[in-house]
């Protein structure tokens, strides 16, 4: 499937506002990939597909996770996490993506994980700071992203965890592990 066909199919899966977000993630992922020595085409591919399952009914997302032996523990946590796993599955099955790092970048774009690859960090951060995002502190993280990919991802994880705590929500363990792993990397203890 060529790039334009993929874009057309993904765009049809979501409302226009979410497509505008996806375009922002695509552009931001390319910039971050170029800045930090990752392949911009792979970053854009993951960005195109990162929210492909976001607007599926949650029972369809859950069925994909359960029926395909994906990380079913995620079903015990916020439904906002589910589309990432379902999206990686559909990227492989319906869009023909075979690159395991691209699939992982889609899979972990909401939660993060310990030992994230550079591509995973680029896509995670692009999703967090794309131009359409507007929340307290986002401009600081955008500025940090111009200096350090790892420090910007860490700041984003801190922000995400802080919001979840403020809302009284459970924190998915992979997100805590992502944060702890980055702290260890940055302190040289990895």
Tab-separated table of C-alpha atoms in Angstrom:
chain	number	residue	atom	x	y	z
A	1	UNK	CA	0.000	0.000	0.000
A	2	UNK	CA	1.408	3.367	-0.914
A	3	UNK	CA	1.625	6.314	1.466
A	4	UNK	CA	-1.357	8.233	0.060
A	5	UNK	CA	-3.624	5.194	0.104
A	6	UNK	CA	-2.640	4.575	3.717
A	7	UNK	CA	-3.311	8.205	4.643
A	8	UNK	CA	-6.725	8.089	2.948
A	9	UNK	CA	-7.710	4.879	4.756
A	10	UNK	CA	-6.510	6.096	8.159
A	11	UNK	CA	-8.191	9.472	7.710
A	12	UNK	CA	-11.492	7.669	7.047
A	13	UNK	CA	-11.167	5.959	10.468
A	14	UNK	CA	-11.394	9.187	12.485
A	15	UNK	CA	-13.097	12.557	12.821
A	16	UNK	CA	-11.476	15.532	11.084
A	17	UNK	CA	-10.209	16.985	14.378
A	18	UNK	CA	-8.299	13.776	15.136
A	19	UNK	CA	-6.926	13.720	11.603
A	20	UNK	CA	-5.550	17.237	12.156
A	21	UNK	CA	-3.872	15.890	15.316
A	22	UNK	CA	-2.425	13.009	13.276
A	23	UNK	CA	-1.037	15.448	10.704
A	24	UNK	CA	0.587	17.385	13.560
A	25	UNK	CA	2.117	14.197	14.921
A	26	UNK	CA	3.410	13.291	11.457
A	27	UNK	CA	5.111	16.667	10.985
A	28	UNK	CA	6.513	16.708	14.517
A	29	UNK	CA	7.784	13.132	14.260
A	30	UNK	CA	9.690	14.001	11.078
A	31	UNK	CA	11.309	17.041	12.731
A	32	UNK	CA	12.264	15.064	15.851
A	33	UNK	CA	13.557	12.138	13.787
A	34	UNK	CA	15.772	14.417	11.736
A	35	UNK	CA	16.977	16.240	14.846
A	36	UNK	CA	17.880	13.062	16.742
A	37	UNK	CA	19.161	10.794	13.969
A	38	UNK	CA	16.168	8.536	13.420
A	39	UNK	CA	14.687	7.608	10.047
A	40	UNK	CA	12.031	10.241	9.248
A	41	UNK	CA	10.095	7.863	6.965
A	42	UNK	CA	9.733	5.276	9.723
A	43	UNK	CA	8.746	7.984	12.195
A	44	UNK	CA	6.122	9.321	9.781
A	45	UNK	CA	4.761	5.821	9.119
A	46	UNK	CA	4.273	5.185	12.847
A	47	UNK	CA	2.715	8.644	13.220
A	48	UNK	CA	0.247	8.051	10.382
A	49	UNK	CA	-0.983	4.868	12.043
A	50	UNK	CA	-0.625	5.723	15.747
A	51	UNK	CA	-4.338	6.526	16.273
A	52	UNK	CA	-5.834	4.278	13.585
A	53	UNK	CA	-7.932	2.379	16.185
A	54	UNK	CA	-8.620	5.346	18.509
A	55	UNK	CA	-12.228	5.777	17.400
A	56	UNK	CA	-13.133	2.120	17.259
A	57	UNK	CA	-15.730	1.141	19.862
A	58	UNK	CA	-13.906	0.135	23.041
A	59	UNK	CA	-15.417	-3.357	22.899
A	60	UNK	CA	-13.778	-3.811	19.459
A	61	UNK	CA	-10.431	-2.584	20.837
A	62	UNK	CA	-10.764	-4.961	23.811
A	63	UNK	CA	-11.674	-7.873	21.531
A	64	UNK	CA	-8.559	-7.318	19.406
A	65	UNK	CA	-6.430	-7.273	22.554
A	66	UNK	CA	-8.050	-10.386	24.057
A	67	UNK	CA	-8.468	-12.416	20.867
A	68	UNK	CA	-4.879	-11.901	19.736
A	69	UNK	CA	-3.141	-12.528	23.072
A	70	UNK	CA	-1.829	-8.964	23.261
A	71	UNK	CA	-0.931	-7.481	26.652
A	72	UNK	CA	-4.362	-8.102	28.166
A	73	UNK	CA	-3.319	-6.559	31.506
A	74	UNK	CA	-3.926	-3.196	29.802
A	75	UNK	CA	-7.657	-3.967	29.923
A	76	UNK	CA	-7.491	-3.391	33.687
A	77	UNK	CA	-6.395	0.207	33.082
A	78	UNK	CA	-7.756	3.318	31.386
A	79	UNK	CA	-9.455	2.688	28.038
A	80	UNK	CA	-7.339	5.515	26.563
A	81	UNK	CA	-4.448	3.023	26.437
A	82	UNK	CA	-6.232	0.326	24.464
A	83	UNK	CA	-6.157	1.902	21.010
A	84	UNK	CA	-2.363	1.748	20.918
A	85	UNK	CA	-2.236	-2.046	21.131
A	86	UNK	CA	-5.175	-2.459	18.767
A	87	UNK	CA	-3.557	0.063	16.422
A	88	UNK	CA	-0.276	-1.828	16.249
A	89	UNK	CA	-2.181	-5.018	15.517
A	90	UNK	CA	-4.220	-3.418	12.728
A	91	UNK	CA	-1.104	-1.697	11.319
A	92	UNK	CA	0.433	-5.116	10.823
A	93	UNK	CA	-2.671	-7.067	9.744
A	94	UNK	CA	-4.509	-4.529	7.615
A	95	UNK	CA	-1.823	-2.061	6.533
A	96	UNK	CA	1.024	-4.504	5.971
A	97	UNK	CA	3.536	-2.930	8.365
A	98	UNK	CA	6.267	-5.459	9.115
A	99	UNK	CA	8.938	-3.279	10.758
A	100	UNK	CA	8.896	-4.361	14.429
A	101	UNK	CA	10.212	-0.979	15.619
A	102	UNK	CA	7.438	0.887	13.815
A	103	UNK	CA	4.892	-1.514	15.317
A	104	UNK	CA	6.401	-0.972	18.784
A	105	UNK	CA	6.306	2.812	18.307
A	106	UNK	CA	2.563	2.518	17.651
A	107	UNK	CA	2.052	0.003	20.456
A	108	UNK	CA	3.785	2.108	23.121
A	109	UNK	CA	2.803	5.619	21.988
A	110	UNK	CA	0.438	6.043	24.950
A	111	UNK	CA	2.158	4.160	27.752
A	112	UNK	CA	5.837	4.261	26.921
A	113	UNK	CA	7.970	1.482	28.383
A	114	UNK	CA	11.389	0.876	29.881
A	115	UNK	CA	14.096	0.794	27.242
A	116	UNK	CA	12.171	2.689	24.580
A	117	UNK	CA	13.960	2.868	21.250
A	118	UNK	CA	14.745	6.244	19.737
A	119	UNK	CA	11.868	5.734	17.285
A	120	UNK	CA	9.453	4.993	20.137
A	121	UNK	CA	10.582	8.139	21.957
A	122	UNK	CA	10.200	10.251	18.803
A	123	UNK	CA	6.633	9.061	18.194
A	124	UNK	CA	5.659	9.264	21.888
A	125	UNK	CA	6.954	12.818	22.127
A	126	UNK	CA	5.507	13.893	18.765
A	127	UNK	CA	2.095	12.755	19.959
A	128	UNK	CA	2.561	14.711	23.180
A	129	UNK	CA	3.816	18.024	21.756
A	130	UNK	CA	2.340	18.308	18.253
A	131	UNK	CA	1.242	21.880	17.441
A	132	UNK	CA	-2.439	21.236	18.184
A	133	UNK	CA	-1.749	20.302	21.797
A	134	UNK	CA	-2.536	23.054	24.273
A	135	UNK	CA	-2.098	22.348	27.959
A	136	UNK	CA	-0.079	23.917	30.774
A	137	UNK	CA	3.627	23.193	30.300
A	138	UNK	CA	3.502	21.986	26.701
A	139	UNK	CA	5.551	24.937	25.445
A	140	UNK	CA	8.262	24.166	28.002
A	141	UNK	CA	8.400	20.563	26.799
A	142	UNK	CA	8.522	21.726	23.167
A	143	UNK	CA	11.504	23.921	24.060
A	144	UNK	CA	13.138	21.028	25.911
A	145	UNK	CA	12.590	18.815	22.840
A	146	UNK	CA	14.913	21.103	20.898
A	147	UNK	CA	17.748	20.219	23.302
A	148	UNK	CA	17.159	16.668	24.545
A	149	UNK	CA	14.837	13.922	23.360
A	150	UNK	CA	15.218	11.980	26.609
A	151	UNK	CA	14.654	14.954	28.904
A	152	UNK	CA	11.599	16.029	26.924
A	153	UNK	CA	10.092	12.527	27.060
A	154	UNK	CA	10.818	12.393	30.796
A	155	UNK	CA	9.104	15.758	31.305
A	156	UNK	CA	6.128	14.489	29.318
A	157	UNK	CA	5.922	11.320	31.376
A	158	UNK	CA	6.079	13.413	34.539
A	159	UNK	CA	3.222	15.543	33.239
A	160	UNK	CA	1.132	12.510	32.288
A	161	UNK	CA	1.681	10.836	35.644
A	162	UNK	CA	0.875	14.081	37.456
A	163	UNK	CA	-2.430	14.437	35.594
A	164	UNK	CA	-3.362	10.831	36.321
A	165	UNK	CA	-2.601	11.315	40.014
A	166	UNK	CA	-4.600	14.560	40.109
A	167	UNK	CA	-7.566	12.758	38.528
A	168	UNK	CA	-7.310	9.840	40.960
A	169	UNK	CA	-6.577	7.360	38.156
A	170	UNK	CA	-4.438	4.258	38.238
A	171	UNK	CA	-1.104	4.490	36.435
A	172	UNK	CA	-0.253	1.745	33.973
A	173	UNK	CA	2.956	0.047	35.166
A	174	UNK	CA	4.720	0.446	31.800
A	175	UNK	CA	4.415	4.226	32.164
A	176	UNK	CA	6.109	4.128	35.570
A	177	UNK	CA	8.750	1.804	34.115
A	178	UNK	CA	9.300	4.186	31.184
A	179	UNK	CA	9.905	7.050	33.588
A	180	UNK	CA	12.192	5.036	35.854
A	181	UNK	CA	14.146	3.733	32.868
A	182	UNK	CA	14.703	7.237	31.495
A	183	UNK	CA	15.886	8.492	34.878
A	184	UNK	CA	18.388	5.618	34.968
A	185	UNK	CA	19.519	6.325	31.392
A	186	UNK	CA	19.995	10.010	32.109
A	187	UNK	CA	21.942	9.318	35.276
A	188	UNK	CA	24.128	6.735	33.528
A	189	UNK	CA	22.822	3.778	35.541
A	190	UNK	CA	21.246	1.832	32.691
